[in-house]
């Protein structure tokens, strides 16, 4: 989902380009921040997002150490936010740096594998295995983009425009022009589609592209506040086996075609859970839902 399509137009080395990014989610903002590293190539980077306020559906995700170091290099703060602060506020990220993976076996024995990426010398370079709520990652990207806005004396500034729903794309000798539902247009040298699984860029460019198909894999996901985890018990009232409160951990329980996973996000304030299985004959999702 990071970026669906890229348009390139010929340009000269002496003429910096203007980049247009359609989609202001995780993929779009990260792309904008990354393009600035091509020093002298872009003099403007513009992001256009159809929603009026920043939103990000979903629950938790993992940022492996190499990805976390890349964020650190780009100036994205994955660790500086307040885990108990309000949701949807641009700030430093609220990652959980977990200590261990625990595999729960069928006989309820446990195999433990520590995360060796969390050594102090690796953390100093922005490493560590980060686990985050998707909304928190989006907000720390917004925080970094705000630092790179045109009102500050920075090279290749980034502008984010909200409430811009794409309705048309036209390629021409001067570049590429995007049209929006509010009647405005914008022209640039390169257009990048980072507008998700229901990409309008993809639809406008390749209307004959094959429809999405059901893979047979199902997942139900959710988040449990820490205070609610503390109240959980077995059906008979006994304490849970291998309670996730025992340590900052990622737990997995696997069988042949299904598994359950849980791990902490937002600094240990929320437990992300997922139940996944393979069922190619499932009628659970017979329609192409508009969202998940």
mmCIF file of N, CA, C and O in Angstrom, residues 158-249:
data_model
loop_
_atom_site.group_PDB
_atom_site.id
_atom_site.type_symbol
_atom_site.label_atom_id
_atom_site.label_comp_id
_atom_site.label_asym_id
_atom_site.label_seq_id
_atom_site.Cartn_x
_atom_site.Cartn_y
_atom_site.Cartn_z
ATOM 1 N N UNK A 158 8.006 20.901 2.494
ATOM 2 C CA UNK A 158 6.870 20.006 2.278
ATOM 3 C C UNK A 158 5.593 20.731 2.683
ATOM 4 O O UNK A 158 5.497 21.277 3.780
ATOM 5 N N UNK A 159 4.611 20.731 1.785
ATOM 6 C CA UNK A 159 3.295 21.285 2.083
ATOM 7 C C UNK A 159 2.279 20.157 2.060
ATOM 8 O O UNK A 159 2.303 19.310 1.160
ATOM 9 N N UNK A 160 1.370 20.144 3.037
ATOM 10 C CA UNK A 160 0.318 19.141 3.114
ATOM 11 C C UNK A 160 -1.025 19.851 2.948
ATOM 12 O O UNK A 160 -1.326 20.798 3.673
ATOM 13 N N UNK A 161 -1.827 19.382 2.007
ATOM 14 C CA UNK A 161 -3.129 19.973 1.717
ATOM 15 C C UNK A 161 -4.207 18.939 2.030
ATOM 16 O O UNK A 161 -4.236 17.861 1.429
ATOM 17 N N UNK A 162 -5.081 19.264 2.966
ATOM 18 C CA UNK A 162 -6.145 18.355 3.370
ATOM 19 C C UNK A 162 -7.420 18.658 2.589
ATOM 20 O O UNK A 162 -7.598 19.729 2.031
ATOM 21 N N UNK A 163 -8.343 17.688 2.576
ATOM 22 C CA UNK A 163 -9.617 17.872 1.903
ATOM 23 C C UNK A 163 -9.489 17.936 0.397
ATOM 24 O O UNK A 163 -10.285 18.619 -0.269
ATOM 25 N N UNK A 164 -8.507 17.234 -0.174
ATOM 26 C CA UNK A 164 -8.252 17.258 -1.610
ATOM 27 C C UNK A 164 -8.490 15.854 -2.185
ATOM 28 O O UNK A 164 -7.604 14.998 -2.183
ATOM 29 N N UNK A 165 -9.709 15.641 -2.698
ATOM 30 C CA UNK A 165 -10.064 14.336 -3.283
ATOM 31 C C UNK A 165 -9.768 14.345 -4.773
ATOM 32 O O UNK A 165 -10.328 15.133 -5.528
ATOM 33 N N UNK A 166 -8.888 13.459 -5.193
ATOM 34 C CA UNK A 166 -8.448 13.390 -6.581
ATOM 35 C C UNK A 166 -9.587 12.913 -7.490
ATOM 36 O O UNK A 166 -10.274 11.935 -7.178
ATOM 37 N N UNK A 167 -9.765 13.617 -8.630
ATOM 38 C CA UNK A 167 -10.784 13.190 -9.603
ATOM 39 C C UNK A 167 -10.211 13.043 -11.010
ATOM 40 O O UNK A 167 -10.854 12.445 -11.871
ATOM 41 N N UNK A 168 -9.021 13.577 -11.274
ATOM 42 C CA UNK A 168 -8.484 13.480 -12.625
ATOM 43 C C UNK A 168 -6.976 13.610 -12.670
ATOM 44 O O UNK A 168 -6.371 14.256 -11.807
ATOM 45 N N UNK A 169 -6.362 12.962 -13.669
ATOM 46 C CA UNK A 169 -4.923 13.047 -13.908
ATOM 47 C C UNK A 169 -4.711 13.228 -15.405
ATOM 48 O O UNK A 169 -5.340 12.542 -16.223
ATOM 49 N N UNK A 170 -3.808 14.154 -15.777
ATOM 50 C CA UNK A 170 -3.487 14.378 -17.179
ATOM 51 C C UNK A 170 -1.980 14.530 -17.330
ATOM 52 O O UNK A 170 -1.365 15.383 -16.681
ATOM 53 N N UNK A 171 -1.393 13.710 -18.191
ATOM 54 C CA UNK A 171 0.023 13.859 -18.509
ATOM 55 C C UNK A 171 0.165 14.701 -19.773
ATOM 56 O O UNK A 171 -0.600 14.550 -20.728
ATOM 57 N N UNK A 172 1.183 15.576 -19.797
ATOM 58 C CA UNK A 172 1.406 16.449 -20.940
ATOM 59 C C UNK A 172 2.883 16.794 -20.988
ATOM 60 O O UNK A 172 3.674 16.372 -20.128
ATOM 61 N N UNK A 173 3.258 17.565 -21.992
ATOM 62 C CA UNK A 173 4.675 17.862 -22.196
ATOM 63 C C UNK A 173 5.294 18.599 -21.010
ATOM 64 O O UNK A 173 6.489 18.451 -20.723
ATOM 65 N N UNK A 174 4.493 19.410 -20.326
ATOM 66 C CA UNK A 174 5.024 20.208 -19.214
ATOM 67 C C UNK A 174 5.075 19.438 -17.901
ATOM 68 O O UNK A 174 5.588 19.942 -16.914
ATOM 69 N N UNK A 175 4.522 18.253 -17.858
ATOM 70 C CA UNK A 175 4.538 17.467 -16.620
ATOM 71 C C UNK A 175 3.258 16.673 -16.467
ATOM 72 O O UNK A 175 2.778 16.036 -17.405
ATOM 73 N N UNK A 176 2.684 16.746 -15.282
ATOM 74 C CA UNK A 176 1.452 16.020 -14.987
ATOM 75 C C UNK A 176 0.567 16.912 -14.126
ATOM 76 O O UNK A 176 1.052 17.589 -13.207
ATOM 77 N N UNK A 177 -0.737 16.943 -14.450
ATOM 78 C CA UNK A 177 -1.681 17.779 -13.723
ATOM 79 C C UNK A 177 -2.702 16.912 -13.005
ATOM 80 O O UNK A 177 -3.266 15.985 -13.605
ATOM 81 N N UNK A 178 -2.927 17.205 -11.740
ATOM 82 C CA UNK A 178 -3.934 16.515 -10.940
ATOM 83 C C UNK A 178 -5.099 17.462 -10.700
ATOM 84 O O UNK A 178 -4.899 18.649 -10.410
ATOM 85 N N UNK A 179 -6.318 16.944 -10.823
ATOM 86 C CA UNK A 179 -7.528 17.727 -10.578
ATOM 87 C C UNK A 179 -8.238 17.184 -9.357
ATOM 88 O O UNK A 179 -8.269 15.965 -9.139
ATOM 89 N N UNK A 180 -8.864 18.076 -8.584
ATOM 90 C CA UNK A 180 -9.498 17.683 -7.340
ATOM 91 C C UNK A 180 -10.986 18.046 -7.353
ATOM 92 O O UNK A 180 -11.436 18.893 -8.141
ATOM 93 N N UNK A 181 -11.732 17.411 -6.465
ATOM 94 C CA UNK A 181 -13.189 17.562 -6.438
ATOM 95 C C UNK A 181 -13.620 18.981 -6.113
ATOM 96 O O UNK A 181 -14.737 19.389 -6.468
ATOM 97 N N UNK A 182 -12.772 19.772 -5.472
ATOM 98 C CA UNK A 182 -13.149 21.153 -5.127
ATOM 99 C C UNK A 182 -12.899 22.127 -6.272
ATOM 100 O O UNK A 182 -13.038 23.333 -6.108
ATOM 101 N N UNK A 183 -12.526 21.602 -7.447
ATOM 102 C CA UNK A 183 -12.318 22.438 -8.617
ATOM 103 C C UNK A 183 -10.901 22.929 -8.811
ATOM 104 O O UNK A 183 -10.601 23.566 -9.830
ATOM 105 N N UNK A 184 -10.004 22.677 -7.888
ATOM 106 C CA UNK A 184 -8.622 23.123 -8.008
ATOM 107 C C UNK A 184 -7.800 22.107 -8.788
ATOM 108 O O UNK A 184 -8.166 20.942 -8.924
ATOM 109 N N UNK A 185 -6.654 22.579 -9.301
ATOM 110 C CA UNK A 185 -5.710 21.714 -10.000
ATOM 111 C C UNK A 185 -4.299 22.029 -9.521
ATOM 112 O O UNK A 185 -4.052 23.089 -8.928
ATOM 113 N N UNK A 186 -3.382 21.115 -9.778
ATOM 114 C CA UNK A 186 -1.974 21.340 -9.472
ATOM 115 C C UNK A 186 -1.139 20.611 -10.499
ATOM 116 O O UNK A 186 -1.525 19.533 -10.972
ATOM 117 N N UNK A 187 0.006 21.189 -10.870
ATOM 118 C CA UNK A 187 0.876 20.611 -11.885
ATOM 119 C C UNK A 187 2.270 20.413 -11.315
ATOM 120 O O UNK A 187 2.783 21.267 -10.588
ATOM 121 N N UNK A 188 2.874 19.287 -11.631
ATOM 122 C CA UNK A 188 4.216 18.995 -11.181
ATOM 123 C C UNK A 188 4.977 18.179 -12.204
ATOM 124 O O UNK A 188 4.454 17.833 -13.272
ATOM 125 N N UNK A 189 6.218 17.864 -11.881
ATOM 126 C CA UNK A 189 7.059 17.062 -12.766
ATOM 127 C C UNK A 189 6.918 15.572 -12.511
ATOM 128 O O UNK A 189 7.186 14.757 -13.391
ATOM 129 N N UNK A 190 6.490 15.231 -11.310
ATOM 130 C CA UNK A 190 6.365 13.829 -10.931
ATOM 131 C C UNK A 190 5.145 13.699 -10.030
ATOM 132 O O UNK A 190 4.883 14.578 -9.202
ATOM 133 N N UNK A 191 4.362 12.666 -10.238
ATOM 134 C CA UNK A 191 3.212 12.388 -9.382
ATOM 135 C C UNK A 191 3.349 10.983 -8.840
ATOM 136 O O UNK A 191 3.568 10.036 -9.608
ATOM 137 N N UNK A 192 3.219 10.852 -7.534
ATOM 138 C CA UNK A 192 3.334 9.555 -6.872
ATOM 139 C C UNK A 192 2.003 9.225 -6.222
ATOM 140 O O UNK A 192 1.459 10.032 -5.467
ATOM 141 N N UNK A 193 1.471 8.062 -6.531
ATOM 142 C CA UNK A 193 0.243 7.613 -5.900
ATOM 143 C C UNK A 193 0.546 6.833 -4.641
ATOM 144 O O UNK A 193 1.175 5.781 -4.688
ATOM 145 N N UNK A 194 0.149 7.364 -3.502
ATOM 146 C CA UNK A 194 0.319 6.699 -2.211
ATOM 147 C C UNK A 194 -1.036 6.694 -1.512
ATOM 148 O O UNK A 194 -1.137 6.965 -0.324
ATOM 149 N N UNK A 195 -2.074 6.379 -2.285
ATOM 150 C CA UNK A 195 -3.442 6.536 -1.796
ATOM 151 C C UNK A 195 -4.135 5.205 -1.523
ATOM 152 O O UNK A 195 -5.350 5.084 -1.630
ATOM 153 N N UNK A 196 -3.356 4.211 -1.134
ATOM 154 C CA UNK A 196 -3.920 3.026 -0.505
ATOM 155 C C UNK A 196 -4.500 1.987 -1.433
ATOM 156 O O UNK A 196 -4.400 2.058 -2.657
ATOM 157 N N UNK A 197 -5.146 1.006 -0.806
ATOM 158 C CA UNK A 197 -5.645 -0.146 -1.534
ATOM 159 C C UNK A 197 -6.772 0.230 -2.495
ATOM 160 O O UNK A 197 -7.008 -0.443 -3.500
ATOM 161 N N UNK A 198 -7.484 1.315 -2.217
ATOM 162 C CA UNK A 198 -8.542 1.801 -3.101
ATOM 163 C C UNK A 198 -8.019 2.985 -3.923
ATOM 164 O O UNK A 198 -8.712 3.975 -4.116
ATOM 165 N N UNK A 199 -6.811 2.854 -4.440
ATOM 166 C CA UNK A 199 -6.104 3.953 -5.087
ATOM 167 C C UNK A 199 -6.873 4.553 -6.259
ATOM 168 O O UNK A 199 -7.192 3.878 -7.237
ATOM 169 N N UNK A 200 -7.141 5.859 -6.176
ATOM 170 C CA UNK A 200 -7.744 6.589 -7.283
ATOM 171 C C UNK A 200 -6.728 6.792 -8.402
ATOM 172 O O UNK A 200 -7.079 6.820 -9.585
ATOM 173 N N UNK A 201 -5.459 6.936 -8.027
ATOM 174 C CA UNK A 201 -4.404 7.064 -9.032
ATOM 175 C C UNK A 201 -4.376 5.814 -9.905
ATOM 176 O O UNK A 201 -4.303 5.885 -11.139
ATOM 177 N N UNK A 202 -4.439 4.665 -9.288
ATOM 178 C CA UNK A 202 -4.464 3.404 -10.030
ATOM 179 C C UNK A 202 -5.698 3.327 -10.928
ATOM 180 O O UNK A 202 -5.614 2.970 -12.109
ATOM 181 N N UNK A 203 -6.850 3.679 -10.392
ATOM 182 C CA UNK A 203 -8.103 3.600 -11.151
ATOM 183 C C UNK A 203 -8.075 4.502 -12.375
ATOM 184 O O UNK A 203 -8.513 4.111 -13.469
ATOM 185 N N UNK A 204 -7.558 5.734 -12.213
ATOM 186 C CA UNK A 204 -7.533 6.679 -13.320
ATOM 187 C C UNK A 204 -6.506 6.307 -14.378
ATOM 188 O O UNK A 204 -6.674 6.614 -15.561
ATOM 189 N N UNK A 205 -5.430 5.663 -13.951
ATOM 190 C CA UNK A 205 -4.339 5.379 -14.869
ATOM 191 C C UNK A 205 -4.511 4.038 -15.578
ATOM 192 O O UNK A 205 -4.254 3.912 -16.775
ATOM 193 N N UNK A 206 -4.930 3.048 -14.850
ATOM 194 C CA UNK A 206 -5.144 1.719 -15.406
ATOM 195 C C UNK A 206 -6.549 1.238 -15.050
ATOM 196 O O UNK A 206 -6.724 0.376 -14.187
ATOM 197 N N UNK A 207 -7.570 1.780 -15.702
ATOM 198 C CA UNK A 207 -8.943 1.370 -15.380
ATOM 199 C C UNK A 207 -9.212 -0.097 -15.680
ATOM 200 O O UNK A 207 -10.150 -0.674 -15.136
ATOM 201 N N UNK A 208 -8.369 -0.705 -16.519
ATOM 202 C CA UNK A 208 -8.554 -2.119 -16.842
ATOM 203 C C UNK A 208 -7.806 -3.043 -15.880
ATOM 204 O O UNK A 208 -7.773 -4.262 -16.077
ATOM 205 N N UNK A 209 -7.208 -2.497 -14.838
ATOM 206 C CA UNK A 209 -6.488 -3.334 -13.880
ATOM 207 C C UNK A 209 -7.425 -4.370 -13.269
ATOM 208 O O UNK A 209 -8.602 -4.093 -13.029
ATOM 209 N N UNK A 210 -6.938 -5.595 -13.020
ATOM 210 C CA UNK A 210 -7.813 -6.635 -12.457
ATOM 211 C C UNK A 210 -8.335 -6.265 -11.083
ATOM 212 O O UNK A 210 -7.695 -5.512 -10.334
ATOM 213 N N UNK A 211 -9.519 -6.768 -10.753
ATOM 214 C CA UNK A 211 -10.114 -6.497 -9.457
ATOM 215 C C UNK A 211 -9.324 -7.195 -8.356
ATOM 216 O O UNK A 211 -8.657 -8.203 -8.584
ATOM 217 N N UNK A 212 -9.433 -6.645 -7.166
ATOM 218 C CA UNK A 212 -8.827 -7.310 -6.011
ATOM 219 C C UNK A 212 -9.494 -8.667 -5.801
ATOM 220 O O UNK A 212 -10.688 -8.838 -6.082
ATOM 221 N N UNK A 213 -8.739 -9.611 -5.295
ATOM 222 C CA UNK A 213 -9.301 -10.941 -5.075
ATOM 223 C C UNK A 213 -9.046 -11.385 -3.640
ATOM 224 O O UNK A 213 -8.051 -11.002 -3.017
ATOM 225 N N UNK A 214 -9.944 -12.174 -3.135
ATOM 226 C CA UNK A 214 -9.839 -12.696 -1.781
ATOM 227 C C UNK A 214 -8.756 -13.779 -1.733
ATOM 228 O O UNK A 214 -8.778 -14.729 -2.515
ATOM 229 N N UNK A 215 -7.791 -13.628 -0.843
ATOM 230 C CA UNK A 215 -6.672 -14.565 -0.776
ATOM 231 C C UNK A 215 -6.973 -15.800 0.060
ATOM 232 O O UNK A 215 -6.213 -16.753 0.044
ATOM 233 N N UNK A 216 -8.068 -15.776 0.812
ATOM 234 C CA UNK A 216 -8.365 -16.882 1.709
ATOM 235 C C UNK A 216 -7.828 -16.672 3.111
ATOM 236 O O UNK A 216 -8.078 -17.477 4.000
ATOM 237 N N UNK A 217 -7.096 -15.592 3.326
ATOM 238 C CA UNK A 217 -6.543 -15.300 4.653
ATOM 239 C C UNK A 217 -7.435 -14.279 5.354
ATOM 240 O O UNK A 217 -7.776 -13.247 4.777
ATOM 241 N N UNK A 218 -7.799 -14.569 6.583
ATOM 242 C CA UNK A 218 -8.657 -13.700 7.388
ATOM 243 C C UNK A 218 -7.906 -13.231 8.621
ATOM 244 O O UNK A 218 -7.100 -13.975 9.187
ATOM 245 N N UNK A 219 -8.174 -12.014 9.037
ATOM 246 C CA UNK A 219 -7.601 -11.540 10.295
ATOM 247 C C UNK A 219 -8.605 -10.621 10.982
ATOM 248 O O UNK A 219 -9.229 -9.780 10.336
ATOM 249 N N UNK A 220 -8.789 -10.854 12.264
ATOM 250 C CA UNK A 220 -9.551 -9.938 13.114
ATOM 251 C C UNK A 220 -8.564 -9.301 14.077
ATOM 252 O O UNK A 220 -7.773 -10.005 14.726
ATOM 253 N N UNK A 221 -8.606 -7.951 14.169
ATOM 254 C CA UNK A 221 -7.623 -7.225 14.967
ATOM 255 C C UNK A 221 -8.334 -6.281 15.912
ATOM 256 O O UNK A 221 -9.471 -5.867 15.682
ATOM 257 N N UNK A 222 -7.641 -5.928 16.982
ATOM 258 C CA UNK A 222 -8.210 -4.985 17.924
ATOM 259 C C UNK A 222 -7.177 -4.512 18.923
ATOM 260 O O UNK A 222 -6.022 -4.948 18.906
ATOM 261 N N UNK A 223 -7.586 -3.617 19.804
ATOM 262 C CA UNK A 223 -6.722 -3.033 20.822
ATOM 263 C C UNK A 223 -7.424 -3.100 22.167
ATOM 264 O O UNK A 223 -8.620 -2.827 22.264
ATOM 265 N N UNK A 224 -6.686 -3.473 23.208
ATOM 266 C CA UNK A 224 -7.233 -3.554 24.559
ATOM 267 C C UNK A 224 -6.433 -2.612 25.466
ATOM 268 O O UNK A 224 -5.206 -2.749 25.565
ATOM 269 N N UNK A 225 -7.080 -1.640 26.109
ATOM 270 C CA UNK A 225 -6.354 -0.779 27.054
ATOM 271 C C UNK A 225 -5.723 -1.598 28.182
ATOM 272 O O UNK A 225 -6.270 -2.623 28.603
ATOM 273 N N UNK A 226 -4.601 -1.142 28.672
ATOM 274 C CA UNK A 226 -3.875 -1.864 29.712
ATOM 275 C C UNK A 226 -4.747 -2.117 30.944
ATOM 276 O O UNK A 226 -4.701 -3.203 31.532
ATOM 277 N N UNK A 227 -5.565 -1.130 31.313
ATOM 278 C CA UNK A 227 -6.413 -1.292 32.497
ATOM 279 C C UNK A 227 -7.381 -2.456 32.329
ATOM 280 O O UNK A 227 -7.708 -3.157 33.296
ATOM 281 N N UNK A 228 -7.848 -2.685 31.083
ATOM 282 C CA UNK A 228 -8.747 -3.811 30.843
ATOM 283 C C UNK A 228 -7.997 -5.131 30.826
ATOM 284 O O UNK A 228 -8.530 -6.164 31.250
ATOM 285 N N UNK A 229 -6.763 -5.113 30.330
ATOM 286 C CA UNK A 229 -5.948 -6.338 30.366
ATOM 287 C C UNK A 229 -5.746 -6.785 31.809
ATOM 288 O O UNK A 229 -5.755 -7.981 32.117
ATOM 289 N N UNK A 230 -5.585 -5.820 32.698
ATOM 290 C CA UNK A 230 -5.351 -6.151 34.111
ATOM 291 C C UNK A 230 -6.536 -6.872 34.737
ATOM 292 O O UNK A 230 -6.377 -7.571 35.745
ATOM 293 N N UNK A 231 -7.724 -6.738 34.172
ATOM 294 C CA UNK A 231 -8.913 -7.388 34.740
ATOM 295 C C UNK A 231 -9.187 -8.763 34.138
ATOM 296 O O UNK A 231 -10.086 -9.465 34.601
ATOM 297 N N UNK A 232 -8.453 -9.144 33.099
ATOM 298 C CA UNK A 232 -8.744 -10.399 32.397
ATOM 299 C C UNK A 232 -8.437 -11.611 33.266
ATOM 300 O O UNK A 232 -7.416 -11.656 33.965
ATOM 301 N N UNK A 233 -9.336 -12.595 33.214
ATOM 302 C CA UNK A 233 -9.147 -13.869 33.913
ATOM 303 C C UNK A 233 -9.648 -14.992 33.021
ATOM 304 O O UNK A 233 -10.374 -14.765 32.049
ATOM 305 N N UNK A 234 -9.276 -16.202 33.363
ATOM 306 C CA UNK A 234 -9.855 -17.367 32.699
ATOM 307 C C UNK A 234 -11.337 -17.457 33.048
ATOM 308 O O UNK A 234 -11.828 -16.789 33.962
ATOM 309 N N UNK A 235 -12.051 -18.292 32.310
ATOM 310 C CA UNK A 235 -13.495 -18.425 32.532
ATOM 311 C C UNK A 235 -13.820 -18.849 33.952
ATOM 312 O O UNK A 235 -14.866 -18.478 34.501
ATOM 313 N N UNK A 236 -12.914 -19.629 34.583
ATOM 314 C CA UNK A 236 -13.171 -20.085 35.947
ATOM 315 C C UNK A 236 -12.621 -19.113 36.996
ATOM 316 O O UNK A 236 -12.616 -19.416 38.191
ATOM 317 N N UNK A 237 -12.128 -17.948 36.551
ATOM 318 C CA UNK A 237 -11.657 -16.935 37.482
ATOM 319 C C UNK A 237 -10.182 -16.992 37.803
ATOM 320 O O UNK A 237 -9.666 -16.089 38.465
ATOM 321 N N UNK A 238 -9.475 -18.021 37.334
ATOM 322 C CA UNK A 238 -8.044 -18.105 37.616
ATOM 323 C C UNK A 238 -7.253 -17.113 36.762
ATOM 324 O O UNK A 238 -7.716 -16.666 35.717
ATOM 325 N N UNK A 239 -6.030 -16.765 37.179
ATOM 326 C CA UNK A 239 -5.195 -15.850 36.391
ATOM 327 C C UNK A 239 -4.861 -16.456 35.028
ATOM 328 O O UNK A 239 -4.860 -17.674 34.852
ATOM 329 N N UNK A 240 -4.569 -15.587 34.079
ATOM 330 C CA UNK A 240 -4.181 -16.043 32.748
ATOM 331 C C UNK A 240 -2.831 -16.735 32.782
ATOM 332 O O UNK A 240 -1.948 -16.373 33.571
ATOM 333 N N UNK A 241 -2.670 -17.740 31.926
ATOM 334 C CA UNK A 241 -1.338 -18.294 31.683
ATOM 335 C C UNK A 241 -0.569 -17.324 30.794
ATOM 336 O O UNK A 241 -1.118 -16.753 29.844
ATOM 337 N N UNK A 242 0.708 -17.110 31.099
ATOM 338 C CA UNK A 242 1.580 -16.281 30.269
ATOM 339 C C UNK A 242 0.964 -14.902 30.027
ATOM 340 O O UNK A 242 0.817 -14.447 28.895
ATOM 341 N N UNK A 243 0.605 -14.257 31.093
ATOM 342 C CA UNK A 243 -0.059 -12.962 31.018
ATOM 343 C C UNK A 243 0.865 -11.947 30.329
ATOM 344 O O UNK A 243 2.043 -11.826 30.691
ATOM 345 N N UNK A 244 0.381 -11.208 29.326
ATOM 346 C CA UNK A 244 1.237 -10.215 28.670
ATOM 347 C C UNK A 244 1.680 -9.087 29.595
ATOM 348 O O UNK A 244 2.603 -8.348 29.268
ATOM 349 N N UNK A 245 1.026 -8.964 30.757
ATOM 350 C CA UNK A 245 1.466 -7.967 31.725
ATOM 351 C C UNK A 245 2.790 -8.333 32.379
ATOM 352 O O UNK A 245 3.427 -7.490 33.011
ATOM 353 N N UNK A 246 3.200 -9.583 32.220
ATOM 354 C CA UNK A 246 4.409 -10.037 32.904
ATOM 355 C C UNK A 246 5.659 -9.343 32.385
ATOM 356 O O UNK A 246 6.618 -9.144 33.131
ATOM 357 N N UNK A 247 5.674 -9.006 31.091
ATOM 358 C CA UNK A 247 6.839 -8.345 30.519
ATOM 359 C C UNK A 247 6.434 -7.707 29.186
ATOM 360 O O UNK A 247 5.370 -8.002 28.632
ATOM 361 N N UNK A 248 7.291 -6.800 28.673
ATOM 362 C CA UNK A 248 7.041 -6.204 27.362
ATOM 363 C C UNK A 248 7.391 -7.234 26.296
ATOM 364 O O UNK A 248 8.558 -7.431 25.963
ATOM 365 N N UNK A 249 6.365 -7.882 25.762
ATOM 366 C CA UNK A 249 6.612 -9.041 24.918
ATOM 367 C C UNK A 249 5.677 -9.045 23.713
ATOM 368 O O UNK A 249 4.645 -8.375 23.681
#
